[in-house]
Amino acid sequence: DAGITQSPRHKVTETGTPVTLRCHQTENHRYMYWYRQDPGHGLRLIHYSYGVKDTDKGEVSDGYSVSRSKTEDFLLTLESATSSQTSVYFCAISESSGNTEAFFGQGTRLTVV
Amino acid sequence: AQSVTQLGSHVSVSEGALVLLRCNYSSSVPPYLFWYVQYPNQGLQLLLKYTSAATLVKGINGFEAEFKKSETSFHLTKPSAHMSDAAEYFCAVSRDSSASKIIFGSGTRLSIRP
């Protein structure tokens, strides 16, 4: 299995609080992605990174920010959590763009109450 | 802009029957196309990918998919369904670019009837 670790795996937080999810990889892959998975919507891209300090927005980036100061870590921050951000969050990595496989973490289940 | 559309959020077939999961893509440049599978409470794993080498792509667990440019389709098939195939399947598209991203469809849940 690809070395991807998401933390925490489960979190319950209150509306209005900031939350940071961490994705850590040991594969030295250039690309890292954050997706959210919701019933009926599949996986929707939040933000992605194509190198250290190189990030871009995905389809559903409002209310989220990311940082990548090291190759191995990609942080997703919910600046002020809302109930609509209750979801399962997946991190993925890939070695290069285009035709290479993405490897996924086990997911983080976030509940905002 | 790239996108994929998966027709049918839920497909149910009998064990031993043909599995057909549909995916249509939209891309302004030649795409790379993927099928991923997700078993309950797990992340996604790659079933197969199309990278322009061959239009018929064989993947793991007996699945295959055919790239049809004229129909902008990349449907997933398996001749004979097995109970262990019950899962959610996602079609995805990417392209060759330094800032490329992977876009997923909404998924199709496959159920297998005994």
Short mmCIF file of C-alpha atoms in Angstrom, two decimals, chain B residues 15-70:
data_model
loop_
_atom_site.label_atom_id
_atom_site.label_comp_id
_atom_site.label_asym_id
_atom_site.label_seq_id
_atom_site.Cartn_x
_atom_site.Cartn_y
_atom_site.Cartn_z
CA GLU B 15 -24.52 -13.15 -9.80
CA GLY B 16 -23.06 -14.45 -13.05
CA ALA B 17 -24.68 -11.74 -15.18
CA LEU B 18 -22.94 -9.09 -17.27
CA VAL B 19 -21.90 -5.94 -15.47
CA LEU B 20 -22.08 -2.66 -17.45
CA LEU B 21 -21.32 0.65 -15.76
CA ARG B 22 -21.52 3.72 -17.95
CA CYS B 23 -19.20 6.71 -18.10
CA ASN B 24 -19.14 9.60 -20.55
CA TYR B 25 -16.45 12.23 -20.50
CA SER B 26 -15.95 15.76 -21.65
CA SER B 27 -12.49 17.05 -22.38
CA SER B 28 -11.04 19.63 -24.74
CA VAL B 29 -7.83 17.68 -25.09
CA PRO B 30 -7.09 13.96 -25.28
CA PRO B 31 -7.99 12.66 -21.86
CA TYR B 32 -6.64 10.08 -19.52
CA LEU B 33 -9.48 8.02 -18.10
CA PHE B 34 -9.68 5.84 -15.04
CA TRP B 35 -12.01 3.54 -13.18
CA TYR B 36 -11.65 3.26 -9.42
CA VAL B 37 -13.46 0.99 -6.97
CA GLN B 38 -14.35 1.74 -3.37
CA TYR B 39 -15.28 -1.01 -0.93
CA PRO B 40 -17.20 -0.05 2.22
CA ASN B 41 -15.28 2.14 4.67
CA GLN B 42 -12.18 2.19 2.49
CA GLY B 43 -10.41 4.57 0.18
CA LEU B 44 -10.44 4.19 -3.59
CA GLN B 45 -8.22 1.84 -5.55
CA LEU B 46 -7.47 1.76 -9.26
CA LEU B 47 -9.25 -0.81 -11.43
CA LEU B 48 -7.85 0.27 -14.80
CA LYS B 49 -6.75 3.27 -16.81
CA TYR B 50 -6.77 4.44 -20.43
CA THR B 51 -3.65 6.24 -21.60
CA SER B 52 -4.08 6.09 -25.42
CA ALA B 53 -1.99 2.94 -25.92
CA ALA B 54 -5.01 0.73 -26.62
CA THR B 55 -8.72 1.43 -26.73
CA LEU B 56 -9.64 -1.77 -24.88
CA VAL B 57 -8.16 -1.75 -21.42
CA LYS B 58 -8.06 -4.72 -19.10
CA GLY B 59 -7.95 -4.22 -15.36
CA ILE B 60 -7.99 -6.17 -12.17
CA ASN B 61 -10.67 -8.65 -11.07
CA GLY B 62 -11.79 -9.38 -14.64
CA PHE B 63 -12.98 -5.85 -15.43
CA GLU B 64 -12.31 -4.11 -18.72
CA ALA B 65 -13.28 -0.84 -20.37
CA GLU B 66 -13.36 0.40 -23.93
CA PHE B 67 -12.48 3.94 -24.95
CA LYS B 68 -14.77 5.17 -27.73
CA LYS B 69 -13.80 8.64 -28.89
CA SER B 70 -16.78 8.97 -31.24
#
